[in-house]
Short mmCIF file of C-alpha atoms in Angstrom, two decimals:
data_model
loop_
_atom_site.label_atom_id
_atom_site.label_comp_id
_atom_site.label_asym_id
_atom_site.label_seq_id
_atom_site.Cartn_x
_atom_site.Cartn_y
_atom_site.Cartn_z
CA MET X 296 0.00 0.00 0.00
CA THR X 297 1.38 3.41 -1.00
CA GLU X 298 1.90 5.80 1.90
CA GLN X 299 -0.26 8.92 1.72
CA LYS X 300 1.59 11.99 0.53
CA VAL X 301 1.81 15.02 2.81
CA ALA X 302 1.22 18.62 1.74
CA VAL X 303 2.04 21.59 3.96
CA VAL X 304 0.03 24.77 3.35
CA THR X 305 1.03 28.00 5.07
CA GLY X 306 -1.49 30.78 5.64
CA ALA X 307 -4.15 28.08 5.65
CA SER X 308 -6.65 29.76 7.97
CA SER X 309 -8.59 31.60 5.26
CA GLY X 310 -8.78 32.62 1.62
CA ILE X 311 -6.54 30.90 -0.90
CA GLY X 312 -4.76 28.90 1.80
CA ALA X 313 -7.95 27.40 3.18
CA ALA X 314 -9.29 26.66 -0.30
CA THR X 315 -5.99 25.03 -1.24
CA ALA X 316 -6.08 22.85 1.87
CA ARG X 317 -9.53 21.63 0.89
CA GLY X 318 -8.46 21.02 -2.69
CA LEU X 319 -5.34 19.08 -1.81
CA ALA X 320 -7.23 16.96 0.71
CA ALA X 321 -9.79 16.14 -1.97
CA ALA X 322 -6.90 15.17 -4.27
CA GLY X 323 -5.72 12.60 -1.72
CA PHE X 324 -3.06 14.44 0.26
CA ARG X 325 -2.77 14.45 4.02
CA VAL X 326 -2.70 18.20 4.62
CA VAL X 327 -0.79 19.99 7.36
CA LEU X 328 -2.43 23.38 7.85
CA ALA X 329 -0.12 26.05 9.22
CA ALA X 330 -1.27 29.54 10.24
CA ARG X 331 -1.36 31.94 13.15
CA ARG X 332 -5.10 31.60 13.85
CA GLY X 333 -5.35 28.29 15.64
CA ASP X 334 -9.13 28.16 16.01
CA ARG X 335 -9.64 28.45 12.26
CA ILE X 336 -7.13 25.84 11.22
CA GLU X 337 -8.32 23.43 13.92
CA ALA X 338 -11.83 23.56 12.48
CA LEU X 339 -10.61 23.22 8.90
CA ALA X 340 -8.26 20.36 9.81
CA LYS X 341 -11.22 18.42 11.23
CA GLU X 342 -13.18 19.12 8.06
CA VAL X 343 -10.48 17.82 5.70
CA GLY X 344 -8.95 15.15 7.91
CA GLY X 345 -5.69 17.05 8.22
CA VAL X 346 -3.41 18.35 10.94
CA ALA X 347 -3.42 21.90 12.34
CA ARG X 348 -0.23 23.60 13.49
CA VAL X 349 -0.13 27.17 14.77
CA LEU X 350 2.76 28.90 13.02
CA ASP X 351 4.11 32.38 12.38
CA VAL X 352 6.29 32.03 9.28
CA THR X 353 8.32 35.10 10.26
CA ASP X 354 9.52 33.38 13.46
CA ARG X 355 12.49 31.24 12.40
CA ALA X 356 12.74 29.33 15.68
CA ALA X 357 9.06 28.41 15.43
CA VAL X 358 9.48 27.38 11.79
CA ASP X 359 12.42 25.13 12.65
CA ALA X 360 10.44 23.49 15.45
CA PHE X 361 7.51 23.01 13.07
CA ALA X 362 9.76 21.34 10.51
CA ALA X 363 11.27 19.04 13.12
CA SER X 364 7.78 17.84 14.08
CA LEU X 365 6.98 16.52 10.60
CA ASP X 366 7.83 12.97 9.57
CA ARG X 367 7.23 13.49 5.87
CA VAL X 368 6.70 16.36 3.41
CA ASP X 369 6.02 15.89 -0.30
CA VAL X 370 4.53 19.27 -1.17
CA LEU X 371 5.04 22.71 0.32
CA VAL X 372 2.60 25.48 -0.61
CA ASN X 373 4.06 28.82 0.46
CA ASN X 374 0.83 30.79 0.63
CA ALA X 375 1.27 33.01 3.71
CA GLY X 376 1.58 36.65 2.69
CA GLY X 377 -0.29 39.91 2.45
CA ALA X 378 -0.33 43.63 1.81
CA LEU X 379 -0.41 46.60 4.19
CA GLY X 380 -1.40 50.09 3.10
CA ALA X 381 -1.87 51.82 -0.23
CA GLU X 382 0.09 55.00 0.37
CA SER X 383 2.55 56.44 -2.12
CA VAL X 384 6.24 55.63 -1.78
CA GLU X 385 6.78 59.14 -0.42
CA GLU X 386 4.12 58.80 2.26
CA SER X 387 4.30 55.11 3.15
CA ASP X 388 5.42 53.79 6.51
CA PRO X 389 8.73 51.85 6.43
CA ALA X 390 7.32 49.60 9.15
CA ASP X 391 4.67 48.40 6.71
CA TRP X 392 7.33 47.68 4.11
CA LEU X 393 9.32 45.69 6.66
CA ALA X 394 6.27 43.68 7.73
CA MET X 395 5.43 42.85 4.11
CA TYR X 396 9.00 41.83 3.34
CA GLN X 397 9.13 39.63 6.41
CA VAL X 398 6.02 37.63 5.57
CA ASN X 399 6.15 37.62 1.75
CA VAL X 400 9.86 37.00 1.32
CA LEU X 401 11.54 35.91 4.55
CA GLY X 402 8.54 33.80 5.52
CA VAL X 403 8.87 31.87 2.26
CA LEU X 404 12.61 31.59 2.82
CA HIS X 405 12.26 30.31 6.40
CA VAL X 406 9.72 27.61 5.62
CA THR X 407 11.40 26.51 2.39
CA GLN X 408 14.83 26.23 4.00
CA ALA X 409 13.43 24.31 6.94
CA LEU X 410 11.48 21.82 4.82
CA LEU X 411 13.93 21.25 1.96
CA PRO X 412 15.58 18.26 3.66
CA ALA X 413 12.21 16.51 3.99
CA LEU X 414 11.19 17.45 0.45
CA ARG X 415 14.48 16.09 -0.85
CA ALA X 416 14.08 12.91 1.18
CA SER X 417 10.65 12.33 -0.36
CA GLY X 418 12.36 11.67 -3.68
CA ASP X 419 9.71 13.67 -5.51
CA GLY X 420 9.16 16.99 -3.77
CA THR X 421 7.35 20.13 -4.87
CA VAL X 422 7.81 23.69 -3.61
CA LEU X 423 4.99 25.94 -4.74
CA VAL X 424 5.17 29.69 -4.19
CA LEU X 425 2.08 31.91 -4.36
CA SER X 426 3.38 35.23 -5.61
CA SER X 427 1.33 37.88 -7.43
CA THR X 428 1.20 39.77 -10.69
CA ALA X 429 2.52 42.60 -8.46
CA GLY X 430 5.78 40.70 -8.65
CA PHE X 431 6.17 41.76 -12.29
CA ILE X 432 4.36 45.08 -12.74
CA ALA X 433 4.41 48.13 -10.45
CA TYR X 434 1.38 50.25 -9.71
CA GLU X 435 0.73 53.45 -7.78
CA GLY X 436 0.09 52.94 -4.10
CA GLY X 437 1.58 49.49 -4.14
CA GLY X 438 5.29 50.18 -3.66
CA GLY X 439 5.92 48.08 -0.58
CA TYR X 440 3.81 45.14 -1.73
CA VAL X 441 5.21 45.31 -5.25
CA ALA X 442 8.77 45.30 -3.88
CA ALA X 443 8.01 42.35 -1.61
CA LYS X 444 6.35 40.29 -4.33
CA HIS X 445 9.23 41.02 -6.72
CA GLY X 446 11.36 39.45 -3.98
CA THR X 447 9.05 36.44 -3.78
CA HIS X 448 9.30 35.95 -7.54
CA ALA X 449 13.09 36.26 -7.47
CA LEU X 450 13.33 33.73 -4.66
CA ALA X 451 11.29 31.15 -6.59
CA ALA X 452 13.23 31.67 -9.81
CA THR X 453 16.58 31.41 -8.07
CA LEU X 454 15.59 28.31 -6.11
CA ARG X 455 14.51 26.57 -9.31
CA LEU X 456 17.95 27.16 -10.81
CA GLU X 457 19.74 25.98 -7.70
CA LEU X 458 17.71 22.77 -7.38
CA CYS X 459 17.98 21.81 -11.04
CA GLY X 460 18.98 18.15 -11.19
CA GLU X 461 17.44 17.32 -7.83
CA PRO X 462 14.06 15.58 -7.35
CA ILE X 463 12.29 18.82 -6.37
CA ARG X 464 10.07 20.97 -8.56
CA VAL X 465 9.68 24.70 -7.96
CA ILE X 466 6.36 26.13 -9.13
CA GLU X 467 5.22 29.74 -9.00
CA ILE X 468 1.59 30.77 -9.31
CA ALA X 469 0.94 34.50 -9.68
CA PRO X 470 -2.69 35.54 -9.24
CA GLY X 471 -4.09 38.84 -10.42
CA MET X 472 -7.32 40.24 -8.97
CA VAL X 473 -8.68 37.82 -6.38
CA ARG X 474 -11.53 38.69 -4.06
CA THR X 475 -11.08 36.88 -0.75
CA GLU X 476 -12.55 37.48 2.67
CA GLY X 477 -9.67 39.46 4.11
CA PHE X 478 -6.92 40.55 1.72
CA ALA X 479 -8.15 44.03 0.79
CA VAL X 480 -9.69 44.65 4.22
CA THR X 481 -6.34 43.97 5.84
CA ARG X 482 -4.58 46.14 3.30
CA PHE X 483 -6.89 49.07 4.05
CA ARG X 484 -6.64 48.50 7.81
CA GLY X 485 -10.24 47.40 8.27
CA ASP X 486 -11.87 49.98 5.99
CA GLU X 487 -14.61 47.91 4.31
CA GLN X 488 -15.58 50.67 1.86
CA LYS X 489 -12.06 51.09 0.49
CA ALA X 490 -11.70 47.32 0.25
CA ALA X 491 -14.95 46.99 -1.68
CA ALA X 492 -13.93 49.77 -4.08
CA VAL X 493 -11.06 47.63 -5.37
CA TYR X 494 -13.58 45.25 -6.94
CA ALA X 495 -16.32 47.78 -7.79
CA GLY X 496 -17.92 47.05 -11.16
CA VAL X 497 -15.82 43.93 -11.78
CA ALA X 498 -18.36 41.23 -12.57
CA GLU X 499 -16.32 38.24 -11.53
CA PRO X 500 -12.97 38.67 -9.80
CA LEU X 501 -11.15 35.43 -9.16
CA THR X 502 -12.14 33.53 -6.03
CA ALA X 503 -9.93 31.69 -3.59
CA GLU X 504 -11.24 28.45 -5.07
CA ASP X 505 -10.19 29.51 -8.58
CA VAL X 506 -6.61 29.95 -7.45
CA ALA X 507 -6.68 26.78 -5.35
CA ASP X 508 -7.73 24.85 -8.46
CA THR X 509 -4.57 26.01 -10.24
CA VAL X 510 -2.45 25.01 -7.24
CA VAL X 511 -3.90 21.51 -7.11
CA TRP X 512 -3.59 21.11 -10.89
CA ALA X 513 0.05 22.21 -10.87
CA VAL X 514 1.20 19.96 -8.03
CA THR X 515 -0.61 16.91 -9.42
CA ARG X 516 1.07 17.00 -12.83
CA PRO X 517 3.37 14.05 -13.59
CA SER X 518 6.69 14.31 -11.76
CA HIS X 519 8.66 15.29 -14.85
CA VAL X 520 6.33 18.24 -15.58
CA ASN X 521 7.26 21.54 -13.92
CA VAL X 522 4.90 24.49 -14.18
CA ASP X 523 7.54 27.18 -13.80
CA LEU X 524 5.16 30.14 -13.74
CA LEU X 525 1.41 30.31 -14.07
CA VAL X 526 -0.29 33.73 -14.20
CA VAL X 527 -4.01 33.58 -13.48
CA ARG X 528 -6.35 36.56 -13.77
CA PRO X 529 -10.10 37.07 -14.14
CA ARG X 530 -11.28 37.61 -17.71
CA ALA X 531 -12.12 41.21 -16.78
CA GLN X 532 -8.48 41.96 -16.00
CA ALA X 533 -6.35 41.99 -19.13
CA ALA X 534 -3.37 43.50 -17.32
CA GLN X 535 -2.48 45.15 -14.05
CA HIS X 536 -3.71 48.51 -15.37
CA LYS X 537 -6.51 47.25 -17.65
CA VAL X 538 -9.65 46.15 -15.80
CA HIS X 539 -13.14 46.14 -17.26
CA ARG X 540 -15.63 47.61 -14.82
CA GLU X 541 -19.34 47.55 -15.53
CA SER X 542 -21.57 50.47 -14.60
CA THR X 543 -23.41 50.13 -11.31
CA PRO X 544 -27.00 51.33 -10.64
CA ASN X 545 -25.68 54.30 -8.64
CA GLU X 546 -23.48 55.61 -11.45
#
């Protein structure tokens, strides 16, 4: 009997991470859900038959302890991340930039470094990095997030070069406009109106489940197939600066 493969998903308490955990469990993986909000991942772990582990990816000691507690890892989904603020470069708070760099870049680095030995030992490992189209194209008000996601993209691309010849794939998925329960609200520090304005008039932004589908598809390709980079946007978003918005009744 073949032993069940194990997938670790960071930032699994909500949004894309939670949807990915559900998708991977449905695909037959034993999912380890890692996130800061223990109550949420405990409930989701029971739902999908997985394991919940409270984890702050920016805490290297905690990440190392987390890695040491795992017997097997076949897939790592680096999903934890986020944006803070939409101020101009001139007016932005360096503390926000630091926080975004820590979670979007160093968080990926910490978890990947800690789990590479287990991924290598699996004989057929996959590292998947959730980046963003912000990792390729700048936009006003996004300086800190854009800089961080450029770092995420560079990390994934470099790791793929360095692991060439080893039994580990490195996949990057870069979503465009995705409407999840908390991303924009967190970015705008709880301002629901500003968060809603991001998606105003857009008929169908991507959902967390849309992105999770691409994650599951990518990691379940045959072992010799590496999806280096997959950009996924809603049909209404042709590019970072080109979004079709329909008129609303109040306009």
